[in-house]
PDB file of C-alpha atoms in Angstrom:
ATOM      1  CA  MET W   1     -19.653  15.710 -87.169  1.00 42.00           C
ATOM      2  CA  GLU W   2     -17.020  19.132 -88.350  1.00 43.00           C
ATOM      3  CA  VAL W   3     -18.184  22.763 -87.748  1.00 44.00           C
ATOM      4  CA  SER W   4     -16.441  26.051 -89.685  1.00 44.00           C
ATOM      5  CA  PHE W   5     -14.137  27.652 -87.083  1.00 45.00           C
ATOM      6  CA  ARG W   6     -12.938  29.753 -89.492  1.00 45.00           C
ATOM      7  CA  VAL W   7     -12.755  33.161 -88.968  1.00 46.00           C
ATOM      8  CA  SER W   8     -11.996  35.015 -92.126  1.00 45.00           C
ATOM      9  CA  ARG W   9      -9.756  38.118 -91.404  1.00 54.00           C
ATOM     10  CA  PRO W  10      -5.722  38.774 -92.298  1.00 50.00           C
ATOM     11  CA  ARG W  11      -3.349  37.097 -89.617  1.00 50.00           C
ATOM     12  CA  PRO W  12      -0.709  38.855 -89.292  1.00 48.00           C
ATOM     13  CA  GLY W  13       2.879  37.628 -88.511  1.00 49.00           C
ATOM     14  CA  LEU W  14       3.078  36.934 -84.508  1.00 61.00           C
ATOM     15  CA  ILE W  15       6.333  40.347 -84.196  1.00 46.00           C
ATOM     16  CA  GLU W  16       3.597  43.081 -86.388  1.00 51.00           C
ATOM     17  CA  GLY W  17       0.827  41.459 -85.011  1.00 59.00           C
ATOM     18  CA  LYS W  18      -1.160  40.945 -81.793  1.00 57.00           C
ATOM     19  CA  TYR W  19       1.228  39.033 -79.260  1.00 70.00           C
ATOM     20  CA  PRO W  20       4.438  40.663 -79.390  1.00 72.00           C
ATOM     21  CA  ALA W  21       5.592  39.386 -75.515  1.00 74.00           C
ATOM     22  CA  GLU W  22       4.109  41.812 -72.849  1.00 75.00           C
ATOM     23  CA  CYS W  23       1.476  42.682 -74.806  1.00 85.00           C
ATOM     24  CA  PRO W  24      -2.424  42.428 -72.915  1.00 88.00           C
ATOM     25  CA  SER W  25      -3.570  40.032 -75.502  1.00 88.00           C
ATOM     26  CA  ARG W  26      -0.155  37.571 -75.103  1.00 89.00           C
ATOM     27  CA  ILE W  27      -1.152  38.357 -70.676  1.00 90.00           C
ATOM     28  CA  VAL W  28      -4.623  37.038 -72.169  1.00 92.00           C
ATOM     29  CA  LEU W  29      -4.017  34.582 -72.960  1.00 91.00           C
ATOM     30  CA  ASN W  30      -1.237  32.905 -70.224  1.00 91.00           C
ATOM     31  CA  HIS W  31      -3.550  33.234 -68.221  1.00 93.00           C
ATOM     32  CA  LEU W  32      -7.028  31.308 -69.905  1.00 93.00           C
ATOM     33  CA  THR W  33      -5.149  28.698 -71.454  1.00 90.00           C
ATOM     34  CA  SER W  34      -3.475  28.319 -67.570  1.00 90.00           C
ATOM     35  CA  ARG W  35      -2.429  25.325 -67.073  1.00 89.00           C
ATOM     36  CA  TRP W  36      -5.757  24.937 -64.252  1.00 93.00           C
ATOM     37  CA  GLY W  37      -7.332  28.663 -65.989  1.00 94.00           C
ATOM     38  CA  VAL W  38      -8.483  26.568 -68.362  1.00 93.00           C
ATOM     39  CA  LEU W  39      -9.761  23.211 -66.468  1.00 93.00           C
ATOM     40  CA  ILE W  40     -11.648  25.796 -64.458  1.00 95.00           C
ATOM     41  CA  LEU W  41     -13.084  27.600 -67.319  1.00 94.00           C
ATOM     42  CA  LEU W  42     -14.613  23.625 -68.909  1.00 91.00           C
ATOM     43  CA  ALA W  43     -15.762  23.280 -65.416  1.00 93.00           C
ATOM     44  CA  LEU W  44     -17.763  26.712 -65.222  1.00 95.00           C
ATOM     45  CA  GLU W  45     -18.843  26.083 -68.162  1.00 92.00           C
ATOM     46  CA  GLN W  46     -21.367  23.792 -67.171  1.00 90.00           C
ATOM     47  CA  GLY W  47     -22.547  25.977 -64.373  1.00 93.00           C
ATOM     48  CA  PRO W  48     -21.930  27.914 -61.034  1.00 95.00           C
ATOM     49  CA  ARG W  49     -19.743  25.995 -58.665  1.00 95.00           C
ATOM     50  CA  ARG W  50     -18.740  26.256 -54.976  1.00 94.00           C
ATOM     51  CA  TRP W  51     -15.088  25.731 -53.756  1.00 92.00           C
ATOM     52  CA  GLY W  52     -15.216  22.676 -52.830  1.00 91.00           C
ATOM     53  CA  GLU W  53     -16.958  21.231 -55.565  1.00 92.00           C
ATOM     54  CA  LEU W  54     -14.231  23.118 -58.173  1.00 93.00           C
ATOM     55  CA  ARG W  55     -11.171  21.479 -56.015  1.00 91.00           C
ATOM     56  CA  ARG W  56     -13.378  18.059 -56.660  1.00 89.00           C
ATOM     57  CA  GLU W  57     -13.865  18.226 -59.878  1.00 90.00           C
ATOM     58  CA  ILE W  58     -10.536  19.577 -61.245  1.00 90.00           C
ATOM     59  CA  GLU W  59      -8.164  16.344 -60.138  1.00 87.00           C
ATOM     60  CA  GLY W  60      -4.914  17.563 -58.533  1.00 89.00           C
ATOM     61  CA  ILE W  61      -5.466  20.916 -58.095  1.00 92.00           C
ATOM     62  CA  SER W  62      -3.737  22.244 -54.815  1.00 94.00           C
ATOM     63  CA  GLU W  63      -5.457  24.670 -52.653  1.00 95.00           C
ATOM     64  CA  LYS W  64      -3.812  27.600 -53.441  1.00 96.00           C
ATOM     65  CA  MET W  65      -3.253  26.987 -57.253  1.00 96.00           C
ATOM     66  CA  LEU W  66      -7.033  27.200 -57.421  1.00 97.00           C
ATOM     67  CA  ALA W  67      -6.959  30.338 -55.283  1.00 96.00           C
ATOM     68  CA  SER W  68      -4.821  32.074 -56.953  1.00 97.00           C
ATOM     69  CA  THR W  69      -5.568  31.166 -60.454  1.00 97.00           C
ATOM     70  CA  LEU W  70     -10.116  32.178 -59.559  1.00 97.00           C
ATOM     71  CA  ARG W  71      -8.395  35.629 -58.172  1.00 97.00           C
ATOM     72  CA  THR W  72      -6.443  35.894 -61.536  1.00 96.00           C
ATOM     73  CA  LEU W  73      -9.628  34.996 -63.239  1.00 97.00           C
ATOM     74  CA  GLU W  74     -11.901  37.453 -61.290  1.00 97.00           C
ATOM     75  CA  ALA W  75      -9.586  39.878 -62.284  1.00 96.00           C
ATOM     76  CA  ASP W  76      -9.660  39.626 -65.675  1.00 96.00           C
ATOM     77  CA  GLY W  77     -13.654  39.812 -65.467  1.00 96.00           C
ATOM     78  CA  ILE W  78     -13.765  36.690 -66.229  1.00 97.00           C
ATOM     79  CA  VAL W  79     -15.562  34.095 -63.323  1.00 98.00           C
ATOM     80  CA  HIS W  80     -17.353  36.021 -60.953  1.00 98.00           C
ATOM     81  CA  ARG W  81     -16.817  35.442 -56.984  1.00 97.00           C
ATOM     82  CA  GLU W  82     -20.300  35.545 -54.766  1.00 96.00           C
ATOM     83  CA  ALA W  83     -19.963  34.984 -51.121  1.00 92.00           C
ATOM     84  CA  GLN W  84     -23.935  33.756 -49.624  1.00 88.00           C
ATOM     85  CA  PRO W  85     -25.049  34.936 -46.606  1.00 90.00           C
ATOM     86  CA  VAL W  86     -25.210  32.092 -44.716  1.00 91.00           C
ATOM     87  CA  ILE W  87     -24.290  29.942 -42.298  1.00 90.00           C
ATOM     88  CA  PRO W  88     -22.184  28.108 -43.155  1.00 88.00           C
ATOM     89  CA  PRO W  89     -20.723  30.583 -45.593  1.00 86.00           C
ATOM     90  CA  ARG W  90     -20.576  29.636 -48.667  1.00 89.00           C
ATOM     91  CA  VAL W  91     -18.655  31.371 -51.495  1.00 93.00           C
ATOM     92  CA  ASP W  92     -20.216  30.220 -55.698  1.00 95.00           C
ATOM     93  CA  TYR W  93     -17.883  30.914 -58.372  1.00 97.00           C
ATOM     94  CA  SER W  94     -19.433  30.895 -61.870  1.00 98.00           C
ATOM     95  CA  LEU W  95     -18.202  32.093 -65.526  1.00 98.00           C
ATOM     96  CA  THR W  96     -19.506  36.019 -66.504  1.00 98.00           C
ATOM     97  CA  ASN W  97     -20.792  36.636 -69.898  1.00 97.00           C
ATOM     98  CA  ARG W  98     -17.085  37.728 -71.192  1.00 97.00           C
ATOM     99  CA  GLY W  99     -16.288  34.614 -69.291  1.00 97.00           C
ATOM    100  CA  ARG W 100     -18.451  32.823 -71.149  1.00 96.00           C
ATOM    101  CA  GLU W 101     -17.564  34.311 -74.745  1.00 96.00           C
ATOM    102  CA  ALA W 102     -14.139  32.454 -73.779  1.00 96.00           C
ATOM    103  CA  SER W 103     -14.979  29.113 -73.000  1.00 94.00           C
ATOM    104  CA  ARG W 104     -17.335  28.966 -75.215  1.00 94.00           C
ATOM    105  CA  ARG W 105     -14.805  29.737 -78.011  1.00 94.00           C
ATOM    106  CA  LEU W 106     -12.811  26.986 -76.231  1.00 92.00           C
ATOM    107  CA  LEU W 107     -14.765  24.139 -76.280  1.00 91.00           C
ATOM    108  CA  PRO W 108     -14.469  23.124 -79.922  1.00 91.00           C
ATOM    109  CA  LEU W 109     -10.226  22.099 -78.836  1.00 92.00           C
ATOM    110  CA  MET W 110     -11.337  20.508 -75.623  1.00 90.00           C
ATOM    111  CA  ASP W 111     -13.628  18.014 -77.592  1.00 90.00           C
ATOM    112  CA  TRP W 112     -11.121  17.736 -80.241  1.00 93.00           C
ATOM    113  CA  ILE W 113      -8.968  16.982 -77.631  1.00 92.00           C
ATOM    114  CA  ALA W 114     -11.178  14.547 -75.758  1.00 89.00           C
ATOM    115  CA  ASP W 115     -11.725  13.204 -79.385  1.00 91.00           C
ATOM    116  CA  ASN W 116      -7.823  12.495 -80.454  1.00 93.00           C
ATOM    117  CA  ALA W 117      -5.246  12.265 -77.532  1.00 92.00           C
ATOM    118  CA  ASP W 118      -5.787   8.935 -77.192  1.00 90.00           C
ATOM    119  CA  ASP W 119      -4.299   8.365 -80.855  1.00 93.00           C
ATOM    120  CA  ILE W 120      -1.955  11.007 -80.345  1.00 93.00           C
ATOM    121  CA  VAL W 121      -0.529   9.857 -76.991  1.00 90.00           C
ATOM    122  CA  ALA W 122      -0.433   6.263 -77.631  1.00 80.00           C
ATOM    123  CA  PRO W 123       1.861   5.332 -79.543  1.00 65.00           C
ATOM    124  CA  ARG W 124       4.702   6.462 -77.237  1.00 61.00           C
TER     125      ARG W 124
ATOM    126  CA  MET B   1     -19.101  38.431 -86.377  1.00 43.00           C
ATOM    127  CA  GLU B   2     -21.066  35.754 -84.797  1.00 43.00           C
ATOM    128  CA  VAL B   3     -20.034  32.026 -85.697  1.00 44.00           C
ATOM    129  CA  SER B   4     -21.514  29.105 -83.843  1.00 44.00           C
ATOM    130  CA  PHE B   5     -18.884  27.312 -82.215  1.00 45.00           C
ATOM    131  CA  ARG B   6     -21.451  25.378 -80.236  1.00 46.00           C
ATOM    132  CA  VAL B   7     -20.417  21.453 -80.529  1.00 46.00           C
ATOM    133  CA  SER B   8     -23.479  19.569 -79.235  1.00 45.00           C
ATOM    134  CA  ARG B   9     -23.030  16.507 -76.653  1.00 54.00           C
ATOM    135  CA  PRO B  10     -22.672  15.900 -73.302  1.00 50.00           C
ATOM    136  CA  ARG B  11     -20.282  16.939 -71.215  1.00 50.00           C
ATOM    137  CA  PRO B  12     -19.573  15.332 -68.141  1.00 48.00           C
ATOM    138  CA  GLY B  13     -18.123  16.491 -65.277  1.00 49.00           C
ATOM    139  CA  LEU B  14     -14.051  16.665 -64.827  1.00 61.00           C
ATOM    140  CA  ILE B  15     -14.117  14.154 -63.287  1.00 46.00           C
ATOM    141  CA  GLU B  16     -16.184  11.470 -64.051  1.00 51.00           C
ATOM    142  CA  GLY B  17     -15.496  12.813 -67.337  1.00 59.00           C
ATOM    143  CA  LYS B  18     -12.572  13.585 -70.236  1.00 57.00           C
ATOM    144  CA  TYR B  19     -10.436  15.137 -67.278  1.00 70.00           C
ATOM    145  CA  PRO B  20      -9.391  13.506 -64.682  1.00 72.00           C
ATOM    146  CA  ALA B  21      -4.783  13.799 -63.556  1.00 74.00           C
ATOM    147  CA  GLU B  22      -2.744  11.682 -65.901  1.00 75.00           C
ATOM    148  CA  CYS B  23      -5.321  11.136 -68.816  1.00 85.00           C
ATOM    149  CA  PRO B  24      -3.872  11.121 -72.826  1.00 88.00           C
ATOM    150  CA  SER B  25      -6.972  14.792 -72.974  1.00 89.00           C
ATOM    151  CA  ARG B  26      -5.582  16.328 -70.229  1.00 89.00           C
ATOM    152  CA  ILE B  27      -1.754  15.493 -71.250  1.00 90.00           C
ATOM    153  CA  VAL B  28      -2.659  16.797 -74.897  1.00 92.00           C
ATOM    154  CA  LEU B  29      -3.750  19.621 -73.263  1.00 91.00           C
ATOM    155  CA  ASN B  30      -1.096  21.173 -71.182  1.00 91.00           C
ATOM    156  CA  HIS B  31       0.517  20.594 -74.691  1.00 93.00           C
ATOM    157  CA  LEU B  32      -1.313  22.729 -76.810  1.00 93.00           C
ATOM    158  CA  THR B  33      -2.407  25.086 -74.222  1.00 90.00           C
ATOM    159  CA  SER B  34       1.570  24.893 -72.796  1.00 90.00           C
ATOM    160  CA  ARG B  35       3.199  29.188 -72.906  1.00 88.00           C
ATOM    161  CA  TRP B  36       4.914  28.246 -75.965  1.00 93.00           C
ATOM    162  CA  GLY B  37       3.178  25.830 -77.244  1.00 94.00           C
ATOM    163  CA  VAL B  38      -0.014  27.808 -78.067  1.00 93.00           C
ATOM    164  CA  LEU B  39       2.110  30.847 -79.882  1.00 93.00           C
ATOM    165  CA  ILE B  40       3.843  28.381 -82.299  1.00 95.00           C
ATOM    166  CA  LEU B  41       0.545  26.522 -83.380  1.00 94.00           C
ATOM    167  CA  LEU B  42      -0.106  30.253 -84.321  1.00 91.00           C
ATOM    168  CA  ALA B  43       2.803  30.947 -86.050  1.00 93.00           C
ATOM    169  CA  LEU B  44       2.465  27.874 -87.746  1.00 95.00           C
ATOM    170  CA  GLU B  45      -1.183  27.874 -88.882  1.00 92.00           C
ATOM    171  CA  GLN B  46       0.407  31.022 -91.419  1.00 90.00           C
ATOM    172  CA  GLY B  47       2.580  28.951 -93.042  1.00 93.00           C
ATOM    173  CA  PRO B  48       5.691  26.673 -92.890  1.00 95.00           C
ATOM    174  CA  ARG B  49       8.580  28.546 -91.058  1.00 95.00           C
ATOM    175  CA  ARG B  50      12.302  27.965 -90.525  1.00 94.00           C
ATOM    176  CA  TRP B  51      14.057  27.482 -86.692  1.00 92.00           C
ATOM    177  CA  GLY B  52      14.968  31.188 -86.894  1.00 91.00           C
ATOM    178  CA  GLU B  53      11.839  32.815 -88.028  1.00 92.00           C
ATOM    179  CA  LEU B  54      10.194  30.984 -85.149  1.00 93.00           C
ATOM    180  CA  ARG B  55      12.931  32.052 -82.931  1.00 91.00           C
ATOM    181  CA  ARG B  56      12.103  36.120 -83.937  1.00 89.00           C
ATOM    182  CA  GLU B  57       8.608  35.503 -84.671  1.00 90.00           C
ATOM    183  CA  ILE B  58       7.862  34.025 -81.842  1.00 90.00           C
ATOM    184  CA  GLU B  59       9.316  37.249 -78.865  1.00 87.00           C
ATOM    185  CA  GLY B  60      10.739  36.056 -76.190  1.00 89.00           C
ATOM    186  CA  ILE B  61      11.086  32.223 -76.392  1.00 92.00           C
ATOM    187  CA  SER B  62      13.867  31.257 -75.512  1.00 94.00           C
ATOM    188  CA  GLU B  63      16.323  28.372 -78.281  1.00 95.00           C
ATOM    189  CA  LYS B  64      15.908  25.807 -75.499  1.00 96.00           C
ATOM    190  CA  MET B  65      12.186  26.530 -74.877  1.00 96.00           C
ATOM    191  CA  LEU B  66      11.287  26.690 -78.615  1.00 97.00           C
ATOM    192  CA  ALA B  67      13.442  23.396 -79.126  1.00 96.00           C
ATOM    193  CA  SER B  68      11.660  21.324 -76.110  1.00 97.00           C
ATOM    194  CA  THR B  69       7.677  22.431 -77.584  1.00 97.00           C
ATOM    195  CA  LEU B  70       8.753  21.731 -80.781  1.00 97.00           C
ATOM    196  CA  ARG B  71      10.271  17.856 -79.985  1.00 97.00           C
ATOM    197  CA  THR B  72       6.747  18.393 -78.273  1.00 96.00           C
ATOM    198  CA  LEU B  73       4.815  18.956 -81.018  1.00 97.00           C
ATOM    199  CA  GLU B  74       6.664  16.968 -83.440  1.00 97.00           C
ATOM    200  CA  ALA B  75       5.961  13.205 -80.588  1.00 96.00           C
ATOM    201  CA  ASP B  76       2.404  14.344 -80.694  1.00 96.00           C
ATOM    202  CA  GLY B  77       2.407  14.660 -84.584  1.00 96.00           C
ATOM    203  CA  ILE B  78       1.395  17.977 -84.176  1.00 97.00           C
ATOM    204  CA  VAL B  79       4.426  19.594 -86.359  1.00 98.00           C
ATOM    205  CA  HIS B  80       6.188  18.107 -88.186  1.00 98.00           C
ATOM    206  CA  ARG B  81       9.713  18.698 -88.858  1.00 97.00           C
ATOM    207  CA  GLU B  82      11.681  18.439 -92.398  1.00 96.00           C
ATOM    208  CA  ALA B  83      15.418  19.133 -92.542  1.00 92.00           C
ATOM    209  CA  GLN B  84      16.306  20.206 -95.982  1.00 88.00           C
ATOM    210  CA  PRO B  85      19.061  18.788 -98.018  1.00 90.00           C
ATOM    211  CA  VAL B  86      20.437  22.174 -98.828  1.00 91.00           C
ATOM    212  CA  ILE B  87      23.765  23.681 -97.814  1.00 90.00           C
ATOM    213  CA  PRO B  88      24.090  25.603 -95.621  1.00 88.00           C
ATOM    214  CA  PRO B  89      21.527  23.198 -93.320  1.00 86.00           C
ATOM    215  CA  ARG B  90      17.750  23.974 -93.042  1.00 89.00           C
ATOM    216  CA  VAL B  91      15.426  22.865 -91.123  1.00 93.00           C
ATOM    217  CA  ASP B  92      11.548  23.322 -92.294  1.00 95.00           C
ATOM    218  CA  TYR B  93       8.525  23.052 -89.415  1.00 97.00           C
ATOM    219  CA  SER B  94       5.118  23.039 -90.383  1.00 98.00           C
ATOM    220  CA  LEU B  95       1.487  21.679 -88.601  1.00 98.00           C
ATOM    221  CA  THR B  96       0.329  17.852 -89.944  1.00 98.00           C
ATOM    222  CA  ASN B  97      -3.092  17.428 -90.776  1.00 97.00           C
ATOM    223  CA  ARG B  98      -3.943  16.918 -86.828  1.00 97.00           C
ATOM    224  CA  GLY B  99      -1.207  19.864 -86.180  1.00 97.00           C
ATOM    225  CA  ARG B 100      -3.688  22.376 -88.506  1.00 96.00           C
ATOM    226  CA  GLU B 101      -6.935  20.495 -86.967  1.00 96.00           C
ATOM    227  CA  ALA B 102      -5.933  21.699 -83.855  1.00 96.00           C
ATOM    228  CA  SER B 103      -4.959  25.123 -84.552  1.00 94.00           C
ATOM    229  CA  ARG B 104      -8.092  25.732 -86.237  1.00 94.00           C
ATOM    230  CA  ARG B 105     -10.232  25.053 -83.077  1.00 94.00           C
ATOM    231  CA  LEU B 106      -7.218  27.435 -81.653  1.00 92.00           C
ATOM    232  CA  LEU B 107      -8.192  30.530 -83.626  1.00 90.00           C
ATOM    233  CA  PRO B 108     -11.710  31.544 -82.115  1.00 91.00           C
ATOM    234  CA  LEU B 109     -10.400  32.294 -78.929  1.00 92.00           C
ATOM    235  CA  MET B 110      -7.334  33.384 -80.155  1.00 90.00           C
ATOM    236  CA  ASP B 111      -9.282  36.276 -81.849  1.00 90.00           C
ATOM    237  CA  TRP B 112     -11.754  36.834 -79.353  1.00 93.00           C
ATOM    238  CA  ILE B 113      -8.682  37.024 -76.835  1.00 92.00           C
ATOM    239  CA  ALA B 114      -6.867  39.898 -79.573  1.00 89.00           C
ATOM    240  CA  ASP B 115     -10.195  41.422 -79.518  1.00 91.00           C
ATOM    241  CA  ASN B 116     -10.867  41.723 -76.068  1.00 93.00           C
ATOM    242  CA  ALA B 117      -7.256  41.389 -74.333  1.00 92.00           C
ATOM    243  CA  ASP B 118      -6.933  45.103 -74.147  1.00 90.00           C
ATOM    244  CA  ASP B 119     -10.881  45.087 -71.971  1.00 93.00           C
ATOM    245  CA  ILE B 120      -9.341  43.181 -70.157  1.00 93.00           C
ATOM    246  CA  VAL B 121      -6.156  44.302 -68.950  1.00 90.00           C
ATOM    247  CA  ALA B 122      -7.231  48.456 -68.849  1.00 80.00           C
ATOM    248  CA  PRO B 123      -9.429  48.011 -65.542  1.00 65.00           C
ATOM    249  CA  ARG B 124      -4.916  47.464 -63.592  1.00 61.00           C
TER     250      ARG B 124
END
């Protein structure tokens, strides 16, 4: 299935463009495409998750990295954290509108990777 | 400008799905969304580049990281390396067809980040 992703706009070189070192876009890029950030986005794109659900679903993530990546994405306004007033305590994580905008743009790449990864890795 | 990115397909949880630890899709995901991999893809999406051009264009990348990331992407069949038979020696890097498929799916996210990064980072 072919979907047209191309957004027509001039795309200048990186230096004179939008991704010089230390600029906001580089910071946000690093957050969203970090090793765990992208997997958290992918998990939450499927719906709200509790801490323990994320921990189990994102195989290999440590408690420390889950906590710090969620904090980063929450500070970016990508992830919403909601402590439920219940006993025992429960915290739900979900995507904000901004987070959904980002994850929606990440999905075509993720699908392409899932479809092509075996071919890419196989020849080794 | 709104573009429909959604590819309709079932999207199972990560565990029973396509991104368990150590699986090919996780490996390729880490290569493509690595700190420098994504910027190399973005640079080459604009056309072939020589080593020195990439080095200048991708602000902050070290020679070592440029070399190792290019090697990884070349082994993945994402980047094509071509040593030109000229004096002085010259090496050109470009995207393969597979690389263009990947970069095309990365662009909508990059454009969104460029458009939104200031708002995301500003409140700090």
